[in-house]
Amino acid sequence: MLVLSRKVGDRIHIGPDVAITIVKLSGGTVRIGVEAPPQMAIVRDELKEDIEREMNAASQPANQISS
């Protein structure tokens, strides 16, 4: 994992198509902006498992889905 120190307004580029901007620092919170192509999914970590579970359920035939 790369760990960087940045100030408000600083940007980090990931490849040619993704940019992260530090928008605001307040207390123990960092507000960031993400610029990426529309076909690239950007998902918060706490939602990732829920989305994966829904996608797996949607790909199964209806008779294999269990509650």
PDB file of C-alpha atoms in Angstrom:
ATOM      1  CA  MET A   1       0.000   0.000   0.000  1.00  0.00           C
ATOM      2  CA  LEU A   2       1.276   3.419  -0.953  1.00  0.00           C
ATOM      3  CA  VAL A   3       0.674   5.985   1.805  1.00  0.00           C
ATOM      4  CA  LEU A   4       0.895   9.675   0.907  1.00  0.00           C
ATOM      5  CA  SER A   5       0.540  12.933   2.786  1.00  0.00           C
ATOM      6  CA  ARG A   6      -1.414  15.530   0.802  1.00  0.00           C
ATOM      7  CA  LYS A   7      -2.905  18.974   1.375  1.00  0.00           C
ATOM      8  CA  VAL A   8      -6.290  20.343   0.296  1.00  0.00           C
ATOM      9  CA  GLY A   9      -6.290  20.843  -3.456  1.00  0.00           C
ATOM     10  CA  ASP A  10      -3.528  18.308  -4.097  1.00  0.00           C
ATOM     11  CA  ARG A  11      -4.214  15.610  -6.713  1.00  0.00           C
ATOM     12  CA  ILE A  12      -3.059  12.039  -7.116  1.00  0.00           C
ATOM     13  CA  HIS A  13      -3.167  10.396 -10.552  1.00  0.00           C
ATOM     14  CA  ILE A  14      -3.728   6.666 -10.988  1.00  0.00           C
ATOM     15  CA  GLY A  15      -2.953   5.720 -14.556  1.00  0.00           C
ATOM     16  CA  PRO A  16      -3.989   8.014 -17.389  1.00  0.00           C
ATOM     17  CA  ASP A  17      -7.713   8.128 -16.560  1.00  0.00           C
ATOM     18  CA  VAL A  18      -8.129   8.401 -12.777  1.00  0.00           C
ATOM     19  CA  ALA A  19      -7.448  11.411 -10.541  1.00  0.00           C
ATOM     20  CA  ILE A  20      -8.057  11.766  -6.803  1.00  0.00           C
ATOM     21  CA  THR A  21      -8.354  15.288  -5.367  1.00  0.00           C
ATOM     22  CA  ILE A  22      -8.197  16.176  -1.668  1.00  0.00           C
ATOM     23  CA  VAL A  23     -11.232  18.430  -1.285  1.00  0.00           C
ATOM     24  CA  LYS A  24     -11.492  19.061   2.464  1.00  0.00           C
ATOM     25  CA  LEU A  25      -9.873  18.108   5.769  1.00  0.00           C
ATOM     26  CA  SER A  26     -11.987  18.438   8.897  1.00  0.00           C
ATOM     27  CA  GLY A  27     -11.309  16.848  12.251  1.00  0.00           C
ATOM     28  CA  GLY A  28     -10.530  13.201  11.541  1.00  0.00           C
ATOM     29  CA  THR A  29     -12.256  13.209   8.154  1.00  0.00           C
ATOM     30  CA  VAL A  30     -10.903  13.598   4.629  1.00  0.00           C
ATOM     31  CA  ARG A  31     -13.237  14.529   1.776  1.00  0.00           C
ATOM     32  CA  ILE A  32     -11.972  13.367  -1.597  1.00  0.00           C
ATOM     33  CA  GLY A  33     -13.096  13.753  -5.184  1.00  0.00           C
ATOM     34  CA  VAL A  34     -12.607  10.967  -7.720  1.00  0.00           C
ATOM     35  CA  GLU A  35     -12.506  11.571 -11.467  1.00  0.00           C
ATOM     36  CA  ALA A  36     -12.702   8.395 -13.540  1.00  0.00           C
ATOM     37  CA  PRO A  37     -14.243   7.129 -16.765  1.00  0.00           C
ATOM     38  CA  PRO A  38     -17.992   6.417 -16.452  1.00  0.00           C
ATOM     39  CA  GLN A  39     -17.512   2.706 -17.143  1.00  0.00           C
ATOM     40  CA  MET A  40     -15.212   2.359 -14.107  1.00  0.00           C
ATOM     41  CA  ALA A  41     -17.075   1.394 -10.927  1.00  0.00           C
ATOM     42  CA  ILE A  42     -16.110   3.365  -7.821  1.00  0.00           C
ATOM     43  CA  VAL A  43     -17.469   1.722  -4.678  1.00  0.00           C
ATOM     44  CA  ARG A  44     -16.954   2.470  -0.992  1.00  0.00           C
ATOM     45  CA  ASP A  45     -15.427  -0.487   0.839  1.00  0.00           C
ATOM     46  CA  GLU A  46     -18.397  -0.907   3.185  1.00  0.00           C
ATOM     47  CA  LEU A  47     -20.733  -1.429   0.194  1.00  0.00           C
ATOM     48  CA  LYS A  48     -18.495  -3.766  -1.826  1.00  0.00           C
ATOM     49  CA  GLU A  49     -19.640  -7.044  -0.198  1.00  0.00           C
ATOM     50  CA  ASP A  50     -23.338  -6.134  -0.558  1.00  0.00           C
ATOM     51  CA  ILE A  51     -22.899  -5.327  -4.244  1.00  0.00           C
ATOM     52  CA  GLU A  52     -20.936  -8.537  -4.896  1.00  0.00           C
ATOM     53  CA  ARG A  53     -23.609 -10.583  -3.115  1.00  0.00           C
ATOM     54  CA  GLU A  54     -26.373  -8.971  -5.199  1.00  0.00           C
ATOM     55  CA  MET A  55     -24.451  -9.532  -8.420  1.00  0.00           C
ATOM     56  CA  ASN A  56     -23.867 -13.199  -7.571  1.00  0.00           C
ATOM     57  CA  ALA A  57     -27.552 -13.709  -6.720  1.00  0.00           C
ATOM     58  CA  ALA A  58     -28.608 -12.044  -9.970  1.00  0.00           C
ATOM     59  CA  SER A  59     -26.379 -14.364 -11.998  1.00  0.00           C
ATOM     60  CA  GLN A  60     -27.894 -17.545 -10.486  1.00  0.00           C
ATOM     61  CA  PRO A  61     -30.993 -19.227 -11.930  1.00  0.00           C
ATOM     62  CA  ALA A  62     -34.116 -18.399  -9.871  1.00  0.00           C
ATOM     63  CA  ASN A  63     -34.431 -21.954  -8.526  1.00  0.00           C
ATOM     64  CA  GLN A  64     -30.912 -21.811  -6.980  1.00  0.00           C
ATOM     65  CA  ILE A  65     -31.387 -18.576  -5.003  1.00  0.00           C
ATOM     66  CA  SER A  66     -31.868 -19.205  -1.289  1.00  0.00           C
ATOM     67  CA  SER A  67     -32.863 -16.776   1.451  1.00  0.00           C
TER      68      SER A  67
END
